[in-house]
């Protein structure tokens, strides 16, 4: 789990990990230089929940290294063959770890679930919007797409919340580290896997929940006109076979 100034949400995320049906779990939390007291909340929670986990670690960076650096810190510290990435403002459903681990096959680089979007009112029900061509009254799901590397050509449809094989992460050099282009580290990783013929796998069960809120990194960092163009240019240069366009920055509501 990566966390940066998410004191309001991190305990909810931690509780969702403790509630997993998978009995033997390691938990590594990487606090990326938070200044809101959330690291202390995590430390106290860990002290009270040591009996639940096989291995329990809190890593703290000396300064905010950005999402790619924080994810790499956690991946490097992991001793398990598979690592499930969870941001501290989201949460897992109880069967997430077990179902994703069961789906992994030899040679599979990562597995990702269907994810329900929610906010303080409950499931997100999109209004009429060309970006969300859903039936009226239908909850919004993300990562709701079977894996096909060709789908990456035009953009990312797979959320960062995925079970990643450590060998595959190491084989491609991990998540990129660039604060100027922070936000698409997961997309870049999927592209790196595709370039090496390392497949992903879609698990069609709803196994996690993505929190929509104003302080999400998508809103505060990625979806700004000047920054988004830098991110698109950075990732496009790393993977010349993809064909991205700089669409208008649009914060998630």
PDB file of C-alpha atoms in Angstrom:
ATOM      1  CA  UNK A   1       0.000   0.000   0.000  1.00  0.00           C
ATOM      2  CA  UNK A   2       1.289   3.453  -0.913  1.00  0.00           C
ATOM      3  CA  UNK A   3       0.124   6.458   1.087  1.00  0.00           C
ATOM      4  CA  UNK A   4       0.681  10.206   0.892  1.00  0.00           C
ATOM      5  CA  UNK A   5      -1.351  12.529   3.136  1.00  0.00           C
ATOM      6  CA  UNK A   6      -4.394  10.240   3.242  1.00  0.00           C
ATOM      7  CA  UNK A   7      -5.120  10.360   6.975  1.00  0.00           C
ATOM      8  CA  UNK A   8      -8.819  10.587   6.156  1.00  0.00           C
ATOM      9  CA  UNK A   9      -8.891   7.298   4.248  1.00  0.00           C
ATOM     10  CA  UNK A  10      -5.912   5.115   5.160  1.00  0.00           C
ATOM     11  CA  UNK A  11      -7.559   3.297   8.085  1.00  0.00           C
ATOM     12  CA  UNK A  12     -10.443   2.292   5.823  1.00  0.00           C
ATOM     13  CA  UNK A  13      -7.962   0.841   3.337  1.00  0.00           C
ATOM     14  CA  UNK A  14      -6.051  -0.997   6.067  1.00  0.00           C
ATOM     15  CA  UNK A  15      -9.248  -2.482   7.469  1.00  0.00           C
ATOM     16  CA  UNK A  16     -10.087  -3.852   4.026  1.00  0.00           C
ATOM     17  CA  UNK A  17      -6.713  -5.630   3.939  1.00  0.00           C
ATOM     18  CA  UNK A  18      -7.165  -7.132   7.396  1.00  0.00           C
ATOM     19  CA  UNK A  19     -10.604  -8.434   6.321  1.00  0.00           C
ATOM     20  CA  UNK A  20      -9.175 -10.581   3.501  1.00  0.00           C
ATOM     21  CA  UNK A  21     -10.234 -14.218   3.352  1.00  0.00           C
ATOM     22  CA  UNK A  22      -6.632 -15.124   2.507  1.00  0.00           C
ATOM     23  CA  UNK A  23      -5.246 -16.256   5.862  1.00  0.00           C
ATOM     24  CA  UNK A  24      -1.510 -15.742   5.390  1.00  0.00           C
ATOM     25  CA  UNK A  25      -0.701 -12.186   4.356  1.00  0.00           C
ATOM     26  CA  UNK A  26       2.277  -9.850   4.358  1.00  0.00           C
ATOM     27  CA  UNK A  27       1.474  -6.138   4.485  1.00  0.00           C
ATOM     28  CA  UNK A  28       3.932  -3.427   3.504  1.00  0.00           C
ATOM     29  CA  UNK A  29       2.848   0.202   3.767  1.00  0.00           C
ATOM     30  CA  UNK A  30       5.036   2.839   2.124  1.00  0.00           C
ATOM     31  CA  UNK A  31       4.407   6.322   3.474  1.00  0.00           C
ATOM     32  CA  UNK A  32       5.815   8.720   0.893  1.00  0.00           C
ATOM     33  CA  UNK A  33       6.757  11.646   3.108  1.00  0.00           C
ATOM     34  CA  UNK A  34       3.298  12.452   4.493  1.00  0.00           C
ATOM     35  CA  UNK A  35       2.906  15.571   6.638  1.00  0.00           C
ATOM     36  CA  UNK A  36      -0.672  15.039   7.890  1.00  0.00           C
ATOM     37  CA  UNK A  37      -0.021  12.501  10.650  1.00  0.00           C
ATOM     38  CA  UNK A  38      -1.185   9.556   8.555  1.00  0.00           C
ATOM     39  CA  UNK A  39       2.100   7.664   9.048  1.00  0.00           C
ATOM     40  CA  UNK A  40       1.529   7.678  12.800  1.00  0.00           C
ATOM     41  CA  UNK A  41      -2.021   6.394  12.268  1.00  0.00           C
ATOM     42  CA  UNK A  42      -0.614   3.526  10.231  1.00  0.00           C
ATOM     43  CA  UNK A  43       2.023   2.744  12.874  1.00  0.00           C
ATOM     44  CA  UNK A  44      -0.557   2.603  15.671  1.00  0.00           C
ATOM     45  CA  UNK A  45      -2.879   0.455  13.549  1.00  0.00           C
ATOM     46  CA  UNK A  46      -0.045  -1.960  12.858  1.00  0.00           C
ATOM     47  CA  UNK A  47       0.769  -2.273  16.553  1.00  0.00           C
ATOM     48  CA  UNK A  48      -2.840  -3.283  17.206  1.00  0.00           C
ATOM     49  CA  UNK A  49      -3.030  -5.743  14.310  1.00  0.00           C
ATOM     50  CA  UNK A  50       0.280  -7.587  14.399  1.00  0.00           C
ATOM     51  CA  UNK A  51      -1.432 -10.931  14.990  1.00  0.00           C
ATOM     52  CA  UNK A  52      -3.279 -10.762  11.669  1.00  0.00           C
ATOM     53  CA  UNK A  53      -0.198 -10.743   9.449  1.00  0.00           C
ATOM     54  CA  UNK A  54       2.742 -12.979   8.664  1.00  0.00           C
ATOM     55  CA  UNK A  55       4.926  -9.925   8.021  1.00  0.00           C
ATOM     56  CA  UNK A  56       4.083  -6.310   8.753  1.00  0.00           C
ATOM     57  CA  UNK A  57       6.292  -3.414   7.645  1.00  0.00           C
ATOM     58  CA  UNK A  58       5.987   0.362   7.538  1.00  0.00           C
ATOM     59  CA  UNK A  59       8.473   2.078   5.222  1.00  0.00           C
ATOM     60  CA  UNK A  60       8.812   5.858   5.242  1.00  0.00           C
ATOM     61  CA  UNK A  61      10.645   7.872   2.589  1.00  0.00           C
ATOM     62  CA  UNK A  62      12.657  10.878   3.799  1.00  0.00           C
ATOM     63  CA  UNK A  63      10.876  13.091   1.274  1.00  0.00           C
ATOM     64  CA  UNK A  64       8.065  12.706  -1.212  1.00  0.00           C
ATOM     65  CA  UNK A  65       9.583  10.564  -3.949  1.00  0.00           C
ATOM     66  CA  UNK A  66       6.462  10.284  -6.088  1.00  0.00           C
ATOM     67  CA  UNK A  67       4.218   7.353  -6.840  1.00  0.00           C
ATOM     68  CA  UNK A  68       6.693   5.319  -8.896  1.00  0.00           C
ATOM     69  CA  UNK A  69       9.381   5.574  -6.244  1.00  0.00           C
ATOM     70  CA  UNK A  70       6.954   4.640  -3.465  1.00  0.00           C
ATOM     71  CA  UNK A  71       5.683   1.605  -5.365  1.00  0.00           C
ATOM     72  CA  UNK A  72       9.240   0.457  -6.064  1.00  0.00           C
ATOM     73  CA  UNK A  73      10.141   0.753  -2.369  1.00  0.00           C
ATOM     74  CA  UNK A  74       7.274  -1.571  -1.484  1.00  0.00           C
ATOM     75  CA  UNK A  75       7.961  -4.015  -4.290  1.00  0.00           C
ATOM     76  CA  UNK A  76      11.629  -4.231  -3.361  1.00  0.00           C
ATOM     77  CA  UNK A  77      10.770  -4.991   0.275  1.00  0.00           C
ATOM     78  CA  UNK A  78       8.283  -7.738  -0.627  1.00  0.00           C
ATOM     79  CA  UNK A  79       9.298 -11.372  -0.116  1.00  0.00           C
ATOM     80  CA  UNK A  80       6.227 -12.918  -1.750  1.00  0.00           C
ATOM     81  CA  UNK A  81       6.019 -13.917  -5.444  1.00  0.00           C
ATOM     82  CA  UNK A  82       2.958 -11.694  -6.033  1.00  0.00           C
ATOM     83  CA  UNK A  83       2.221  -8.217  -4.692  1.00  0.00           C
ATOM     84  CA  UNK A  84      -1.175  -6.523  -4.779  1.00  0.00           C
ATOM     85  CA  UNK A  85      -0.949  -2.760  -5.245  1.00  0.00           C
ATOM     86  CA  UNK A  86      -3.425  -0.723  -3.195  1.00  0.00           C
ATOM     87  CA  UNK A  87      -3.533   3.056  -2.877  1.00  0.00           C
ATOM     88  CA  UNK A  88      -4.468   4.304   0.579  1.00  0.00           C
ATOM     89  CA  UNK A  89      -7.698   5.955  -0.547  1.00  0.00           C
ATOM     90  CA  UNK A  90      -9.149   2.782  -2.080  1.00  0.00           C
ATOM     91  CA  UNK A  91     -10.216  -0.501  -0.533  1.00  0.00           C
ATOM     92  CA  UNK A  92     -10.391  -4.215  -1.232  1.00  0.00           C
ATOM     93  CA  UNK A  93     -13.313  -6.566  -1.003  1.00  0.00           C
ATOM     94  CA  UNK A  94     -12.652  -9.598   1.217  1.00  0.00           C
ATOM     95  CA  UNK A  95     -11.991 -12.092  -1.594  1.00  0.00           C
ATOM     96  CA  UNK A  96      -9.576  -9.859  -3.539  1.00  0.00           C
ATOM     97  CA  UNK A  97      -6.227 -11.398  -2.569  1.00  0.00           C
ATOM     98  CA  UNK A  98      -7.393 -15.003  -2.780  1.00  0.00           C
ATOM     99  CA  UNK A  99      -9.222 -14.629  -6.098  1.00  0.00           C
ATOM    100  CA  UNK A 100      -6.410 -12.748  -7.820  1.00  0.00           C
ATOM    101  CA  UNK A 101      -3.751 -15.154  -6.534  1.00  0.00           C
ATOM    102  CA  UNK A 102      -5.806 -18.131  -7.720  1.00  0.00           C
ATOM    103  CA  UNK A 103      -5.996 -16.606 -11.195  1.00  0.00           C
ATOM    104  CA  UNK A 104      -2.241 -16.358 -11.675  1.00  0.00           C
ATOM    105  CA  UNK A 105      -0.696 -18.898 -14.034  1.00  0.00           C
ATOM    106  CA  UNK A 106       2.897 -19.614 -15.017  1.00  0.00           C
ATOM    107  CA  UNK A 107       4.226 -16.713 -17.055  1.00  0.00           C
ATOM    108  CA  UNK A 108       1.422 -14.291 -16.123  1.00  0.00           C
ATOM    109  CA  UNK A 109       2.833 -10.882 -15.233  1.00  0.00           C
ATOM    110  CA  UNK A 110      -0.206  -9.389 -13.533  1.00  0.00           C
ATOM    111  CA  UNK A 111      -3.893  -9.908 -12.815  1.00  0.00           C
ATOM    112  CA  UNK A 112      -6.460  -7.173 -12.320  1.00  0.00           C
ATOM    113  CA  UNK A 113     -10.086  -7.190 -11.117  1.00  0.00           C
ATOM    114  CA  UNK A 114     -13.252  -5.350 -11.963  1.00  0.00           C
ATOM    115  CA  UNK A 115     -13.434  -2.312  -9.655  1.00  0.00           C
ATOM    116  CA  UNK A 116     -16.513  -0.417  -8.455  1.00  0.00           C
ATOM    117  CA  UNK A 117     -16.235   3.368  -8.261  1.00  0.00           C
ATOM    118  CA  UNK A 118     -17.758   4.927  -5.130  1.00  0.00           C
ATOM    119  CA  UNK A 119     -17.941   8.166  -3.184  1.00  0.00           C
ATOM    120  CA  UNK A 120     -19.437   9.304   0.107  1.00  0.00           C
ATOM    121  CA  UNK A 121     -22.948   8.729  -1.279  1.00  0.00           C
ATOM    122  CA  UNK A 122     -22.318   5.152  -2.413  1.00  0.00           C
ATOM    123  CA  UNK A 123     -21.616   3.721  -5.885  1.00  0.00           C
ATOM    124  CA  UNK A 124     -20.894   6.361  -8.525  1.00  0.00           C
ATOM    125  CA  UNK A 125     -23.753   6.648 -11.035  1.00  0.00           C
ATOM    126  CA  UNK A 126     -22.450   8.636 -14.019  1.00  0.00           C
ATOM    127  CA  UNK A 127     -24.657  11.224 -15.624  1.00  0.00           C
ATOM    128  CA  UNK A 128     -24.851  11.391 -19.411  1.00  0.00           C
ATOM    129  CA  UNK A 129     -21.231  11.741 -20.461  1.00  0.00           C
ATOM    130  CA  UNK A 130     -19.475  10.633 -23.683  1.00  0.00           C
ATOM    131  CA  UNK A 131     -16.601   9.324 -21.534  1.00  0.00           C
ATOM    132  CA  UNK A 132     -19.002   6.998 -19.702  1.00  0.00           C
ATOM    133  CA  UNK A 133     -21.378   5.474 -22.274  1.00  0.00           C
ATOM    134  CA  UNK A 134     -23.358   3.564 -19.681  1.00  0.00           C
ATOM    135  CA  UNK A 135     -27.044   2.906 -19.344  1.00  0.00           C
ATOM    136  CA  UNK A 136     -28.815   5.423 -17.060  1.00  0.00           C
ATOM    137  CA  UNK A 137     -28.606   4.347 -13.434  1.00  0.00           C
ATOM    138  CA  UNK A 138     -25.726   1.930 -14.051  1.00  0.00           C
ATOM    139  CA  UNK A 139     -22.862   2.106 -11.513  1.00  0.00           C
ATOM    140  CA  UNK A 140     -19.463   3.025 -12.844  1.00  0.00           C
ATOM    141  CA  UNK A 141     -16.874   0.249 -13.000  1.00  0.00           C
ATOM    142  CA  UNK A 142     -13.230   0.652 -13.947  1.00  0.00           C
ATOM    143  CA  UNK A 143     -10.732  -1.946 -15.192  1.00  0.00           C
ATOM    144  CA  UNK A 144     -13.799  -3.632 -16.690  1.00  0.00           C
ATOM    145  CA  UNK A 145     -12.062  -4.896 -19.827  1.00  0.00           C
ATOM    146  CA  UNK A 146     -10.591  -8.252 -20.825  1.00  0.00           C
ATOM    147  CA  UNK A 147      -6.849  -8.139 -21.329  1.00  0.00           C
ATOM    148  CA  UNK A 148      -5.574  -7.479 -24.836  1.00  0.00           C
ATOM    149  CA  UNK A 149      -2.223  -5.706 -25.272  1.00  0.00           C
ATOM    150  CA  UNK A 150      -3.529  -3.999 -28.420  1.00  0.00           C
ATOM    151  CA  UNK A 151      -5.995  -2.087 -26.226  1.00  0.00           C
ATOM    152  CA  UNK A 152      -3.026  -0.261 -24.710  1.00  0.00           C
ATOM    153  CA  UNK A 153      -2.242   1.465 -28.011  1.00  0.00           C
ATOM    154  CA  UNK A 154      -4.815   4.205 -27.504  1.00  0.00           C
ATOM    155  CA  UNK A 155      -4.574   4.551 -23.723  1.00  0.00           C
ATOM    156  CA  UNK A 156      -4.906   2.864 -20.368  1.00  0.00           C
ATOM    157  CA  UNK A 157      -8.023   0.944 -19.372  1.00  0.00           C
ATOM    158  CA  UNK A 158      -6.414  -0.962 -16.467  1.00  0.00           C
ATOM    159  CA  UNK A 159      -6.199   0.505 -12.981  1.00  0.00           C
ATOM    160  CA  UNK A 160      -3.041   0.356 -10.853  1.00  0.00           C
ATOM    161  CA  UNK A 161      -4.851  -1.924  -8.397  1.00  0.00           C
ATOM    162  CA  UNK A 162      -3.478  -5.214  -9.689  1.00  0.00           C
ATOM    163  CA  UNK A 163      -1.611  -8.278  -8.471  1.00  0.00           C
ATOM    164  CA  UNK A 164       1.887  -8.033  -9.950  1.00  0.00           C
ATOM    165  CA  UNK A 165       4.436 -10.856 -10.185  1.00  0.00           C
ATOM    166  CA  UNK A 166       7.666  -9.663  -8.610  1.00  0.00           C
ATOM    167  CA  UNK A 167       9.792 -11.351 -11.275  1.00  0.00           C
ATOM    168  CA  UNK A 168       7.919  -9.483 -14.006  1.00  0.00           C
ATOM    169  CA  UNK A 169       8.281  -6.137 -12.208  1.00  0.00           C
ATOM    170  CA  UNK A 170      12.024  -6.733 -11.896  1.00  0.00           C
ATOM    171  CA  UNK A 171      12.353  -7.895 -15.515  1.00  0.00           C
ATOM    172  CA  UNK A 172      11.159  -4.531 -16.883  1.00  0.00           C
ATOM    173  CA  UNK A 173      13.008  -2.349 -14.390  1.00  0.00           C
ATOM    174  CA  UNK A 174      10.073  -1.560 -12.127  1.00  0.00           C
ATOM    175  CA  UNK A 175       7.825   1.485 -12.159  1.00  0.00           C
ATOM    176  CA  UNK A 176       9.304   4.606 -13.712  1.00  0.00           C
ATOM    177  CA  UNK A 177      10.321   7.354 -11.295  1.00  0.00           C
ATOM    178  CA  UNK A 178       9.543  10.871 -12.521  1.00  0.00           C
ATOM    179  CA  UNK A 179       7.639  13.404 -10.426  1.00  0.00           C
ATOM    180  CA  UNK A 180       7.156  15.591 -13.506  1.00  0.00           C
ATOM    181  CA  UNK A 181       5.271  12.746 -15.205  1.00  0.00           C
ATOM    182  CA  UNK A 182       3.669  11.221 -12.118  1.00  0.00           C
ATOM    183  CA  UNK A 183       0.377   9.425 -12.619  1.00  0.00           C
ATOM    184  CA  UNK A 184       0.811   6.906 -15.429  1.00  0.00           C
ATOM    185  CA  UNK A 185       3.331   4.579 -13.797  1.00  0.00           C
ATOM    186  CA  UNK A 186       0.885   1.679 -13.990  1.00  0.00           C
ATOM    187  CA  UNK A 187       0.115   2.245 -17.688  1.00  0.00           C
ATOM    188  CA  UNK A 188       3.825   2.386 -18.417  1.00  0.00           C
ATOM    189  CA  UNK A 189       4.341  -0.916 -16.572  1.00  0.00           C
ATOM    190  CA  UNK A 190       1.578  -2.648 -18.556  1.00  0.00           C
ATOM    191  CA  UNK A 191       3.189  -1.368 -21.786  1.00  0.00           C
ATOM    192  CA  UNK A 192       6.600  -2.647 -20.685  1.00  0.00           C
ATOM    193  CA  UNK A 193       5.077  -6.060 -19.993  1.00  0.00           C
ATOM    194  CA  UNK A 194       3.399  -6.096 -23.414  1.00  0.00           C
ATOM    195  CA  UNK A 195       6.678  -5.263 -25.170  1.00  0.00           C
ATOM    196  CA  UNK A 196       8.244  -8.360 -23.631  1.00  0.00           C
ATOM    197  CA  UNK A 197       5.293 -10.624 -24.334  1.00  0.00           C
ATOM    198  CA  UNK A 198       4.355 -10.887 -20.650  1.00  0.00           C
ATOM    199  CA  UNK A 199       0.571 -11.268 -20.442  1.00  0.00           C
ATOM    200  CA  UNK A 200      -1.951  -9.846 -18.040  1.00  0.00           C
ATOM    201  CA  UNK A 201      -5.156 -11.489 -16.885  1.00  0.00           C
ATOM    202  CA  UNK A 202      -8.577 -10.002 -16.227  1.00  0.00           C
ATOM    203  CA  UNK A 203     -10.640 -11.322 -13.308  1.00  0.00           C
ATOM    204  CA  UNK A 204     -14.259 -10.369 -13.939  1.00  0.00           C
ATOM    205  CA  UNK A 205     -15.307 -10.380 -10.279  1.00  0.00           C
ATOM    206  CA  UNK A 206     -15.760  -7.035  -8.516  1.00  0.00           C
ATOM    207  CA  UNK A 207     -12.932  -7.333  -6.001  1.00  0.00           C
ATOM    208  CA  UNK A 208     -12.077  -3.739  -5.125  1.00  0.00           C
ATOM    209  CA  UNK A 209     -13.516  -0.246  -4.795  1.00  0.00           C
ATOM    210  CA  UNK A 210     -12.084   2.970  -6.208  1.00  0.00           C
ATOM    211  CA  UNK A 211     -12.830   6.115  -4.207  1.00  0.00           C
ATOM    212  CA  UNK A 212     -13.754   9.257  -6.143  1.00  0.00           C
ATOM    213  CA  UNK A 213     -12.806  12.406  -4.204  1.00  0.00           C
ATOM    214  CA  UNK A 214     -11.405  15.857  -4.869  1.00  0.00           C
ATOM    215  CA  UNK A 215      -7.981  15.117  -3.358  1.00  0.00           C
ATOM    216  CA  UNK A 216      -7.307  11.990  -5.434  1.00  0.00           C
ATOM    217  CA  UNK A 217      -3.956  12.128  -7.243  1.00  0.00           C
ATOM    218  CA  UNK A 218      -5.816  11.991 -10.567  1.00  0.00           C
ATOM    219  CA  UNK A 219      -7.400  15.340  -9.719  1.00  0.00           C
ATOM    220  CA  UNK A 220      -4.528  17.060  -7.905  1.00  0.00           C
ATOM    221  CA  UNK A 221      -1.676  15.987 -10.170  1.00  0.00           C
ATOM    222  CA  UNK A 222      -2.464  14.093 -13.369  1.00  0.00           C
ATOM    223  CA  UNK A 223      -5.494  15.915 -14.747  1.00  0.00           C
ATOM    224  CA  UNK A 224      -3.992  19.357 -15.259  1.00  0.00           C
ATOM    225  CA  UNK A 225      -3.497  20.641 -18.792  1.00  0.00           C
ATOM    226  CA  UNK A 226       0.215  21.452 -18.523  1.00  0.00           C
ATOM    227  CA  UNK A 227       1.115  18.320 -16.533  1.00  0.00           C
ATOM    228  CA  UNK A 228      -0.995  15.945 -18.598  1.00  0.00           C
ATOM    229  CA  UNK A 229       0.790  16.938 -21.807  1.00  0.00           C
ATOM    230  CA  UNK A 230       4.135  16.208 -20.127  1.00  0.00           C
ATOM    231  CA  UNK A 231       2.913  12.794 -18.973  1.00  0.00           C
ATOM    232  CA  UNK A 232       1.630  11.890 -22.442  1.00  0.00           C
ATOM    233  CA  UNK A 233       4.903  12.970 -24.047  1.00  0.00           C
ATOM    234  CA  UNK A 234       7.000  11.093 -21.476  1.00  0.00           C
ATOM    235  CA  UNK A 235       5.145   7.790 -21.822  1.00  0.00           C
ATOM    236  CA  UNK A 236       4.857   8.093 -25.612  1.00  0.00           C
ATOM    237  CA  UNK A 237       8.630   8.436 -25.923  1.00  0.00           C
ATOM    238  CA  UNK A 238       9.152   5.366 -23.751  1.00  0.00           C
ATOM    239  CA  UNK A 239       6.731   3.330 -25.872  1.00  0.00           C
ATOM    240  CA  UNK A 240       6.685   4.674 -29.469  1.00  0.00           C
ATOM    241  CA  UNK A 241       4.160   2.039 -30.591  1.00  0.00           C
ATOM    242  CA  UNK A 242       1.325   3.568 -28.571  1.00  0.00           C
ATOM    243  CA  UNK A 243      -0.719   6.382 -30.105  1.00  0.00           C
ATOM    244  CA  UNK A 244      -1.850   8.808 -27.437  1.00  0.00           C
ATOM    245  CA  UNK A 245      -3.530  12.158 -27.837  1.00  0.00           C
ATOM    246  CA  UNK A 246      -3.556  14.957 -25.294  1.00  0.00           C
ATOM    247  CA  UNK A 247      -7.230  15.162 -24.431  1.00  0.00           C
ATOM    248  CA  UNK A 248      -8.549  17.970 -22.294  1.00  0.00           C
ATOM    249  CA  UNK A 249      -7.634  17.461 -18.653  1.00  0.00           C
ATOM    250  CA  UNK A 250     -10.733  16.432 -16.742  1.00  0.00           C
ATOM    251  CA  UNK A 251     -10.818  15.882 -12.967  1.00  0.00           C
ATOM    252  CA  UNK A 252     -12.906  12.924 -11.802  1.00  0.00           C
ATOM    253  CA  UNK A 253     -15.966  13.952  -9.839  1.00  0.00           C
TER     254      UNK A 253
END
